[in-house]
Short mmCIF file of C-alpha atoms (C1' of nucleotides) in Angstrom, two decimals:
data_model
loop_
_atom_site.label_atom_id
_atom_site.label_comp_id
_atom_site.label_asym_id
_atom_site.label_seq_id
_atom_site.Cartn_x
_atom_site.Cartn_y
_atom_site.Cartn_z
CA UNK A 1 68.89 188.99 -112.55
CA UNK A 2 66.09 186.52 -112.91
CA UNK A 3 63.23 188.84 -113.61
CA UNK A 4 59.66 187.77 -114.03
CA UNK A 5 56.40 189.28 -115.23
CA UNK A 6 54.95 188.91 -111.76
CA UNK A 7 56.45 187.59 -108.54
CA UNK A 8 54.90 185.80 -105.61
CA UNK A 9 56.61 186.07 -102.22
CA UNK A 10 59.69 187.11 -104.09
CA UNK A 11 61.10 190.59 -103.98
CA UNK A 12 63.56 190.84 -106.81
CA UNK A 13 63.47 193.99 -108.93
CA UNK A 14 62.02 193.76 -112.42
CA UNK A 15 58.48 192.46 -112.03
CA UNK A 16 55.40 194.48 -112.85
CA UNK A 17 53.32 193.15 -109.96
CA UNK A 18 54.28 191.56 -106.63
CA UNK A 19 52.09 189.25 -104.57
CA UNK A 20 52.43 188.45 -100.88
CA UNK A 21 50.65 185.28 -99.71
CA UNK A 22 51.11 185.95 -95.99
CA UNK A 23 53.26 187.92 -93.64
CA UNK A 24 55.68 185.34 -92.24
CA UNK A 25 59.30 186.37 -92.34
CA UNK A 26 60.45 183.60 -94.64
CA UNK A 27 58.13 184.96 -97.32
CA UNK A 28 59.15 188.58 -96.96
CA UNK A 29 62.89 188.25 -97.29
CA UNK A 30 63.75 191.25 -99.46
CA UNK A 31 60.67 193.23 -98.58
CA UNK A 32 61.28 196.24 -96.37
CA UNK A 33 59.99 199.60 -95.26
CA UNK A 34 61.60 201.16 -98.30
CA UNK A 35 59.90 198.90 -100.80
CA UNK A 36 59.63 200.66 -104.17
CA UNK A 37 59.99 198.02 -106.87
CA UNK A 38 56.31 197.91 -107.75
CA UNK A 39 52.71 197.41 -106.67
CA UNK A 40 52.18 194.86 -103.91
CA UNK A 41 48.99 192.78 -103.93
CA UNK A 42 47.82 191.13 -100.73
CA UNK A 43 44.79 190.27 -98.66
CA UNK A 44 43.06 192.84 -96.51
CA UNK A 45 44.35 191.45 -93.24
CA UNK A 46 47.92 191.24 -94.52
CA UNK A 47 47.62 194.86 -95.64
CA UNK A 48 46.52 195.82 -92.13
CA UNK A 49 49.64 194.23 -90.67
CA UNK A 50 52.16 195.59 -93.14
CA UNK A 51 52.53 198.99 -91.48
CA UNK A 52 53.13 197.22 -88.17
CA UNK A 53 55.89 195.08 -89.59
CA UNK A 54 57.28 197.70 -91.96
CA UNK A 55 56.93 201.16 -90.52
CA UNK A 56 57.00 203.88 -93.19
CA UNK A 57 55.91 201.43 -95.87
CA UNK A 58 54.59 203.36 -98.89
CA UNK A 59 50.93 202.45 -98.60
CA UNK A 60 50.16 203.80 -102.06
CA UNK A 61 51.86 200.68 -103.40
CA UNK A 62 49.44 198.39 -101.58
CA UNK A 63 46.63 196.78 -103.54
CA UNK A 64 44.16 194.79 -101.50
CA UNK A 65 42.35 191.96 -103.23
CA UNK A 66 39.19 190.25 -102.13
CA UNK A 67 39.20 186.53 -101.50
CA UNK A 68 37.31 184.69 -104.20
CA UNK A 69 37.06 187.51 -106.73
CA UNK A 70 38.80 187.45 -110.10
CA UNK A 71 40.83 190.52 -110.97
CA UNK A 72 42.65 191.52 -114.11
CA UNK A 73 46.06 193.14 -114.36
CA UNK A 74 47.07 194.82 -117.59
CA UNK A 75 50.77 194.28 -117.98
CA UNK A 76 53.37 194.37 -120.71
CA UNK A 77 54.50 191.06 -122.11
CA UNK A 78 58.18 190.50 -121.56
CA UNK A 79 58.51 188.44 -124.69
CA UNK A 80 56.58 190.55 -127.19
CA UNK A 81 56.44 193.95 -125.53
CA UNK A 82 52.70 194.03 -126.23
CA UNK A 83 49.99 194.52 -123.61
CA UNK A 84 49.03 191.30 -121.91
CA UNK A 85 46.34 190.56 -119.36
CA UNK A 86 46.85 188.47 -116.24
CA UNK A 87 43.87 187.30 -114.26
CA UNK A 88 44.18 186.18 -110.68
CA UNK A 89 42.03 185.03 -107.80
CA UNK A 90 42.95 184.51 -104.15
CA UNK A 91 41.72 181.60 -102.05
CA UNK A 92 41.90 181.14 -98.27
CA UNK A 93 45.00 179.08 -97.45
CA UNK A 94 44.04 178.45 -93.80
CA UNK A 95 47.67 178.79 -92.77
CA UNK A 96 47.70 181.98 -90.72
CA UNK A 97 45.52 185.09 -90.63
CA UNK A 98 45.45 186.74 -94.04
CA UNK A 99 47.11 183.84 -95.81
CA UNK A 100 46.04 183.02 -99.35
CA UNK A 101 46.87 180.83 -102.28
CA UNK A 102 46.82 182.43 -105.72
CA UNK A 103 45.54 181.16 -109.05
CA UNK A 104 46.77 182.95 -112.17
CA UNK A 105 45.79 182.83 -115.80
CA UNK A 106 47.83 184.57 -118.45
CA UNK A 107 50.03 184.13 -121.47
CA UNK A 108 52.09 181.72 -119.36
CA UNK A 109 49.09 179.42 -118.88
CA UNK A 110 47.27 178.54 -115.68
CA UNK A 111 49.32 178.52 -112.52
CA UNK A 112 48.50 177.94 -108.87
CA UNK A 113 50.77 179.13 -106.10
CA UNK A 114 49.64 177.63 -102.82
CA UNK A 115 51.84 179.64 -100.49
CA UNK A 116 51.89 177.93 -97.13
CA UNK A 117 48.57 176.19 -96.54
CA UNK A 118 46.73 173.66 -94.46
CA UNK A 119 43.49 172.20 -95.72
CA UNK A 120 42.29 169.63 -93.24
CA UNK A 121 39.64 167.04 -93.78
CA UNK A 122 36.57 168.03 -91.82
CA UNK A 123 37.53 171.69 -91.59
CA UNK A 124 34.59 173.75 -92.76
CA UNK A 125 36.71 176.69 -93.73
CA UNK A 126 39.01 174.52 -95.81
CA UNK A 127 36.00 172.87 -97.44
CA UNK A 128 34.72 176.26 -98.53
CA UNK A 129 38.12 177.23 -99.85
CA UNK A 130 38.35 173.96 -101.73
CA UNK A 131 34.99 174.56 -103.31
CA UNK A 132 35.97 178.08 -104.24
CA UNK A 133 39.19 176.92 -105.85
CA UNK A 134 37.48 174.16 -107.79
CA UNK A 135 34.95 176.72 -109.01
CA UNK A 136 37.74 179.07 -110.07
CA UNK A 137 39.57 176.37 -111.99
CA UNK A 138 36.36 174.98 -113.53
CA UNK A 139 37.23 172.84 -116.52
CA UNK A 140 40.60 174.45 -117.05
CA UNK A 141 43.79 172.51 -116.60
CA UNK A 142 46.35 173.83 -114.15
CA UNK A 143 49.71 173.84 -115.88
CA UNK A 144 51.77 174.09 -112.75
CA UNK A 145 51.22 174.08 -109.02
CA UNK A 146 53.82 175.65 -106.78
CA UNK A 147 53.18 173.60 -103.69
CA UNK A 148 53.74 174.02 -99.95
CA UNK A 149 55.83 170.87 -99.75
CA UNK A 150 57.03 171.43 -96.17
CA UNK A 151 55.71 168.02 -95.15
CA UNK A 152 55.55 166.42 -98.56
CA UNK A 153 56.87 163.10 -97.41
CA UNK A 154 54.89 160.09 -96.12
CA UNK A 155 56.92 160.14 -92.91
CA UNK A 156 54.96 163.23 -91.88
CA UNK A 157 51.72 162.12 -90.36
CA UNK A 158 50.09 164.18 -87.65
CA UNK A 159 46.56 164.95 -86.51
CA UNK A 160 44.43 167.90 -87.51
CA UNK A 161 44.58 171.08 -85.52
CA UNK A 162 41.33 170.42 -83.73
CA UNK A 163 42.74 167.25 -82.19
CA UNK A 164 46.06 168.85 -81.35
CA UNK A 165 44.30 171.81 -79.73
CA UNK A 166 42.30 169.46 -77.53
CA UNK A 167 45.51 167.76 -76.46
CA UNK A 168 46.85 171.12 -75.38
CA UNK A 169 43.66 171.98 -73.54
CA UNK A 170 43.86 168.66 -71.72
CA UNK A 171 47.42 169.30 -70.69
CA UNK A 172 46.56 172.69 -69.27
CA UNK A 173 43.43 171.40 -67.53
CA UNK A 174 45.41 168.62 -65.92
CA UNK A 175 47.84 171.12 -64.42
CA UNK A 176 45.37 173.38 -62.58
CA UNK A 177 47.98 174.69 -60.17
CA UNK A 178 50.62 175.45 -62.76
CA UNK A 179 51.35 178.52 -64.78
CA UNK A 180 51.52 177.72 -68.49
CA UNK A 181 53.62 179.27 -71.22
CA UNK A 182 52.93 178.53 -74.87
CA UNK A 183 55.48 179.29 -77.58
CA UNK A 184 54.14 181.12 -80.61
CA UNK A 185 55.48 183.32 -83.40
CA UNK A 186 54.49 186.83 -84.42
CA UNK A 187 51.63 185.61 -86.58
CA UNK A 188 49.67 182.37 -86.54
CA UNK A 189 48.08 179.99 -84.02
CA UNK A 190 45.49 182.57 -82.95
CA UNK A 191 42.69 180.05 -83.42
CA UNK A 192 44.47 177.65 -81.09
CA UNK A 193 44.76 180.28 -78.39
CA UNK A 194 41.15 181.33 -78.77
CA UNK A 195 40.08 177.71 -78.48
CA UNK A 196 42.10 177.32 -75.29
CA UNK A 197 40.72 180.58 -73.96
CA UNK A 198 37.14 179.55 -74.57
CA UNK A 199 37.46 175.96 -73.40
CA UNK A 200 39.10 176.94 -70.14
CA UNK A 201 37.30 180.26 -69.76
CA UNK A 202 40.52 182.08 -69.21
CA UNK A 203 42.24 185.04 -70.82
CA UNK A 204 45.65 184.45 -72.35
CA UNK A 205 48.48 186.88 -71.90
CA UNK A 206 50.30 188.05 -75.02
CA UNK A 207 53.02 190.66 -75.42
CA UNK A 208 51.84 194.11 -76.46
CA UNK A 209 52.71 193.92 -80.17
CA UNK A 210 50.93 190.61 -80.36
CA UNK A 211 47.90 192.17 -78.70
CA UNK A 212 47.59 194.56 -81.66
CA UNK A 213 47.19 191.57 -83.93
CA UNK A 214 44.59 190.03 -81.65
CA UNK A 215 42.67 193.31 -81.61
CA UNK A 216 42.81 193.52 -85.40
CA UNK A 217 41.31 190.03 -85.51
CA UNK A 218 38.59 191.07 -83.10
CA UNK A 219 39.62 188.77 -80.26
CA UNK A 220 39.32 191.47 -77.62
CA UNK A 221 37.93 189.23 -74.90
CA UNK A 222 40.29 186.28 -75.13
CA UNK A 223 43.58 188.06 -74.52
CA UNK A 224 45.22 190.43 -72.10
CA UNK A 225 48.53 192.19 -71.64
CA UNK A 226 48.12 192.09 -67.88
CA UNK A 227 50.19 189.22 -66.49
CA UNK A 228 48.54 189.27 -63.11
CA UNK A 229 45.12 188.12 -64.21
CA UNK A 230 45.98 184.83 -65.90
CA UNK A 231 48.14 181.75 -65.48
CA UNK A 232 48.40 181.12 -69.23
CA UNK A 233 50.82 183.16 -71.29
CA UNK A 234 51.74 182.97 -74.95
CA UNK A 235 55.36 183.95 -75.45
CA UNK A 236 57.62 184.26 -78.49
CA UNK A 237 58.68 180.76 -79.47
CA UNK A 238 62.10 182.18 -79.97
CA UNK A 239 62.39 182.98 -76.26
CA UNK A 240 60.99 179.68 -75.11
CA UNK A 241 63.62 177.34 -73.72
CA UNK A 242 64.44 174.92 -70.97
CA UNK A 243 66.38 177.41 -68.94
CA UNK A 244 63.46 179.80 -68.88
CA UNK A 245 61.19 177.05 -67.62
CA UNK A 246 63.64 175.98 -64.97
CA UNK A 247 64.11 179.57 -63.92
CA UNK A 248 60.37 180.17 -63.62
CA UNK A 249 59.95 177.01 -61.58
CA UNK A 250 62.82 177.96 -59.31
CA UNK A 251 62.02 181.57 -58.60
CA UNK A 252 58.38 182.10 -59.47
CA UNK A 253 55.93 179.20 -59.37
CA UNK A 254 55.31 175.76 -60.87
CA UNK A 255 55.20 176.32 -64.63
CA UNK A 256 54.89 174.07 -67.65
CA UNK A 257 55.71 174.93 -71.23
CA UNK A 258 53.82 173.84 -74.32
CA UNK A 259 55.27 173.95 -77.81
CA UNK A 260 52.55 173.68 -80.42
CA UNK A 261 54.76 172.33 -83.21
CA UNK A 262 58.43 172.05 -82.78
CA UNK A 263 59.29 168.53 -83.78
CA UNK A 264 59.11 166.43 -86.89
CA UNK A 265 56.28 164.03 -86.28
CA UNK A 266 57.75 161.03 -87.95
CA UNK A 267 55.36 158.19 -87.46
CA UNK A 268 55.32 155.64 -90.16
CA UNK A 269 57.29 154.16 -92.95
CA UNK A 270 56.32 155.19 -96.46
CA UNK A 271 54.46 152.59 -98.46
CA UNK A 272 56.31 150.01 -100.52
CA UNK A 273 59.77 150.73 -99.27
CA UNK A 274 62.12 147.89 -98.65
CA UNK A 275 65.08 149.75 -97.29
CA UNK A 276 63.71 149.77 -93.76
CA UNK A 277 61.01 147.75 -92.10
CA UNK A 278 58.10 149.44 -90.46
CA UNK A 279 58.90 147.76 -87.17
CA UNK A 280 62.46 148.96 -87.31
CA UNK A 281 61.41 152.49 -88.10
CA UNK A 282 58.79 152.54 -85.39
CA UNK A 283 61.31 151.36 -82.85
CA UNK A 284 63.73 154.04 -83.94
CA UNK A 285 61.14 156.75 -83.66
CA UNK A 286 59.80 155.65 -80.34
CA UNK A 287 63.12 155.10 -78.72
CA UNK A 288 63.68 157.79 -76.16
CA UNK A 289 67.12 158.57 -77.47
CA UNK A 290 66.56 162.27 -77.16
CA UNK A 291 65.22 162.25 -73.65
CA UNK A 292 67.71 162.62 -70.87
CA UNK A 293 65.03 162.10 -68.27
CA UNK A 294 64.19 158.52 -68.96
CA UNK A 295 61.64 158.22 -66.23
CA UNK A 296 59.71 161.12 -67.65
CA UNK A 297 59.58 160.00 -71.23
CA UNK A 298 56.16 159.19 -72.55
CA UNK A 299 56.00 157.22 -75.78
CA UNK A 300 53.90 158.56 -78.60
CA UNK A 301 50.60 156.99 -79.34
CA UNK A 302 49.37 156.27 -82.81
CA UNK A 303 47.87 159.70 -83.30
CA UNK A 304 50.92 161.29 -81.83
CA UNK A 305 51.94 163.18 -78.73
CA UNK A 306 51.47 165.04 -76.30
CA UNK A 307 55.05 164.16 -75.90
CA UNK A 308 57.18 165.25 -73.03
CA UNK A 309 60.48 166.55 -74.27
CA UNK A 310 61.54 167.68 -70.84
CA UNK A 311 60.32 167.69 -67.26
CA UNK A 312 58.43 170.93 -67.85
CA UNK A 313 57.91 170.92 -71.61
CA UNK A 314 55.22 169.30 -73.73
CA UNK A 315 55.32 169.33 -77.49
CA UNK A 316 52.11 168.88 -79.41
CA UNK A 317 51.88 168.33 -83.18
CA UNK A 318 49.90 171.45 -83.99
CA UNK A 319 50.88 172.36 -87.52
CA UNK A 320 49.85 175.14 -89.89
CA UNK A 321 51.19 173.16 -92.85
CA UNK A 322 49.39 170.29 -94.50
CA UNK A 323 50.53 166.78 -93.66
CA UNK A 324 51.34 164.32 -96.41
CA UNK A 325 47.82 162.90 -96.68
CA UNK A 326 46.37 166.38 -97.00
CA UNK A 327 48.90 167.31 -99.66
CA UNK A 328 47.91 164.18 -101.58
CA UNK A 329 44.25 165.11 -101.35
CA UNK A 330 45.08 168.56 -102.60
CA UNK A 331 47.06 167.39 -105.59
CA UNK A 332 44.34 164.87 -106.41
CA UNK A 333 41.86 167.71 -106.49
CA UNK A 334 43.94 169.87 -108.82
CA UNK A 335 45.68 167.22 -110.91
CA UNK A 336 48.16 169.70 -112.34
CA UNK A 337 50.35 168.99 -115.32
CA UNK A 338 53.39 169.91 -113.29
CA UNK A 339 54.25 170.25 -109.64
CA UNK A 340 57.02 172.19 -107.95
CA UNK A 341 57.92 172.63 -104.30
CA UNK A 342 58.33 176.10 -102.83
CA UNK A 343 60.32 174.89 -99.80
CA UNK A 344 63.72 173.48 -100.52
CA UNK A 345 65.43 173.51 -97.15
CA UNK A 346 63.90 170.45 -95.56
CA UNK A 347 66.25 167.62 -94.83
CA UNK A 348 63.47 165.33 -95.93
CA UNK A 349 63.13 167.28 -99.14
CA UNK A 350 61.98 165.21 -102.02
CA UNK A 351 60.68 166.70 -105.20
CA UNK A 352 56.90 166.58 -104.83
CA UNK A 353 56.64 164.72 -108.13
CA UNK A 354 58.48 161.79 -106.59
CA UNK A 355 55.48 160.85 -104.48
CA UNK A 356 52.72 162.66 -106.28
CA UNK A 357 53.34 162.10 -109.97
CA UNK A 358 50.61 159.50 -110.13
CA UNK A 359 48.14 162.09 -108.91
CA UNK A 360 48.99 164.49 -111.70
CA UNK A 361 47.86 164.50 -115.28
CA UNK A 362 49.10 162.06 -117.88
CA UNK A 363 51.42 159.95 -115.85
CA UNK A 364 51.70 156.21 -116.02
CA UNK A 365 53.47 153.87 -113.62
CA UNK A 366 56.28 153.20 -116.07
CA UNK A 367 57.09 156.88 -116.12
CA UNK A 368 57.26 156.93 -112.34
CA UNK A 369 59.90 154.23 -112.30
CA UNK A 370 61.79 156.06 -114.99
CA UNK A 371 61.76 159.29 -113.05
CA UNK A 372 62.94 157.52 -109.91
CA UNK A 373 65.97 156.21 -111.72
CA UNK A 374 66.77 159.58 -113.18
CA UNK A 375 66.44 161.21 -109.82
CA UNK A 376 68.77 158.75 -108.22
CA UNK A 377 71.37 159.57 -110.82
CA UNK A 378 70.91 163.27 -110.20
CA UNK A 379 70.96 163.11 -106.42
CA UNK A 380 74.71 163.02 -106.18
CA UNK A 381 75.12 166.36 -107.88
CA UNK A 382 72.20 168.09 -106.21
CA UNK A 383 73.04 171.55 -105.01
CA UNK A 384 73.32 173.44 -101.76
CA UNK A 385 70.27 173.34 -99.59
CA UNK A 386 68.40 170.66 -101.42
CA UNK A 387 69.12 167.27 -100.00
CA UNK A 388 67.13 164.86 -102.09
CA UNK A 389 66.79 161.35 -100.85
CA UNK A 390 65.18 159.23 -103.44
CA UNK A 391 64.18 156.41 -101.17
CA UNK A 392 63.46 156.23 -97.50
CA UNK A 393 66.52 155.98 -95.48
CA UNK A 394 67.24 154.53 -92.06
CA UNK A 395 70.24 156.77 -91.69
CA UNK A 396 68.01 159.78 -91.95
CA UNK A 397 65.88 158.58 -89.07
CA UNK A 398 68.90 157.80 -86.96
CA UNK A 399 70.35 161.24 -87.56
CA UNK A 400 67.07 162.83 -86.64
CA UNK A 401 66.85 161.27 -83.22
CA UNK A 402 70.47 162.06 -82.54
CA UNK A 403 70.07 165.67 -83.42
CA UNK A 404 67.00 165.91 -81.26
CA UNK A 405 69.14 164.89 -78.37
CA UNK A 406 71.78 167.37 -79.40
CA UNK A 407 69.13 170.03 -79.64
CA UNK A 408 67.94 169.40 -76.13
CA UNK A 409 71.50 169.63 -74.89
CA UNK A 410 71.90 172.92 -76.68
CA UNK A 411 68.77 174.24 -75.07
CA UNK A 412 69.99 173.17 -71.65
CA UNK A 413 73.25 174.95 -72.15
CA UNK A 414 71.63 178.09 -73.38
CA UNK A 415 72.34 181.19 -71.37
CA UNK A 416 69.59 183.18 -72.98
CA UNK A 417 66.28 183.71 -71.35
CA UNK A 418 62.86 184.97 -72.08
CA UNK A 419 63.53 187.93 -69.85
CA UNK A 420 65.86 189.32 -72.45
CA UNK A 421 63.44 188.80 -75.30
CA UNK A 422 60.18 190.13 -74.03
CA UNK A 423 61.30 193.67 -73.86
CA UNK A 424 58.67 196.28 -74.36
CA UNK A 425 58.56 198.56 -77.35
CA UNK A 426 60.70 196.34 -79.45
CA UNK A 427 60.92 197.83 -82.87
CA UNK A 428 58.97 196.37 -85.69
CA UNK A 429 61.82 194.98 -87.74
CA UNK A 430 62.44 196.64 -91.07
CA UNK A 431 63.72 193.52 -92.63
CA UNK A 432 64.63 190.12 -91.47
CA UNK A 433 67.69 189.42 -93.46
CA UNK A 434 68.09 185.82 -92.71
CA UNK A 435 67.47 182.39 -94.10
CA UNK A 436 69.20 181.70 -97.31
CA UNK A 437 66.28 179.74 -98.60
CA UNK A 438 66.13 179.73 -102.31
CA UNK A 439 62.59 178.99 -103.32
CA UNK A 440 62.99 178.35 -106.99
CA UNK A 441 59.40 178.25 -107.88
CA UNK A 442 57.98 181.54 -106.93
CA UNK A 443 57.81 183.53 -110.07
CA UNK A 444 55.74 183.50 -113.14
CA UNK A 445 57.17 183.45 -116.63
"C1'" DG B 1 75.82 205.23 -88.76
"C1'" DC B 2 72.72 202.66 -91.80
"C1'" DG B 3 70.81 199.19 -94.80
"C1'" DA B 4 71.64 194.80 -96.87
"C1'" DT B 5 73.24 190.31 -96.35
"C1'" DC B 6 74.88 186.28 -94.15
"C1'" DA B 7 75.92 183.04 -90.31
"C1'" DG B 8 74.32 181.07 -86.48
"C1'" DA B 9 71.43 180.36 -82.57
"C1'" DT B 10 66.99 179.19 -80.59
"C1'" DC C 1 65.15 167.44 -87.57
"C1'" DA C 2 60.56 171.19 -88.41
"C1'" DC C 3 59.24 176.56 -88.98
"C1'" DA C 4 59.90 181.20 -87.93
"C1'" DT C 5 62.47 184.43 -85.64
"C1'" DC C 6 66.10 186.98 -83.63
"C1'" DT C 7 71.06 188.55 -82.78
"C1'" DG C 8 75.31 189.79 -84.29
"C1'" DA C 9 79.13 190.14 -87.74
"C1'" DT C 10 80.44 191.96 -92.00
"C1'" DC C 11 80.34 194.75 -96.11
"C1'" DG C 12 79.47 198.79 -98.87
"C1'" DC C 13 78.28 203.38 -98.69
#
DNA sequence: GCGATCAGAT
DNA sequence: CACATCTGATCGC
């Protein structure tokens, strides 16, 4: 098996230390209540949540690190068998509560694993994190960055979370006589909900397990588990669908749904691409091909939605991952010698180096051209879930809008409802054995 | 019956 | 098409 000195968000036997950047399911595949492969290092908040997600987890294996403090691990070198020291420091990733990026120094060099992150321009918290990271790197050179490349493609352009949150607040405020349901996951988007709660001076309903998380975060006053005292409810995104909305409107009361996230926010053509004109692309993206209710379709503005996907549903581009511009800023700050993506399942997947090589160390334009040609040659034999597309591609955009339409149809046909999902006392899952994502770049050495 | 894993849905 | 999550089938024990 591919063993490593230490592993980050990777739970294969054989490492001497394991790091968890945050507690989303796609980063804990392989972690379970019976974890016993080695010490697990994580942030304090993540450690608080682990027993909720993994009941019976052996807490003696948990090692909580402080954000912004260097620590040393004394390990055994896999190559020489001699003692070897690894230093690490965690930095706020601003992705979800407890999320961190990790900087390591050891015999393997200097390595930065971003985990999932969003560092927005103008965000004070991100600015502090940025400063902290720069201070930790100092004059050192980062040999490799393992990057949250979820939206590492110029087609992904969406506003910061502050703007998106205000859009959501405006939608709710403009529907004063409606109930509102907002789709969220088991962790993340708490700041959005608090912002809504405070702007509208209203408590937000969450399901009981979610309330524990809110309590842990100290948001006692913004949330409730009593449905009768509020018109705004946050529900599992998984249970959020058209049929639910139609059902609520039919048998309960006028209700709108808001999906903070949910769609690829394709807005503009990448620079210097001849394969498709900007006008053509824009037309494709704005065309209401996926809306079956033509009279209800509202075209996107330049900064993006609120977009109406359905009579009762608004989608708003609220993302906990950095957009392309933010990723560029990040790489410019670090200027690593090498860059690897940690997400390989995106249909828009492009090796981060394709767009960002110029921002890294020791790369000249001629090398960029060279690498483009090589990549094109390689694309045809690329494996399983990686779907590299060396240049921007009109076909890709066409497929996207078609599948959006297909997706809406699927939702309409769905026979599942929220009523089934929001059952009380649902077990905390031991393991989510799903997603065959194969993040190559999540181990050291 | 249970955990681990995968496929598929949402 | 995104992310993250959940259900259910299958396999090995």
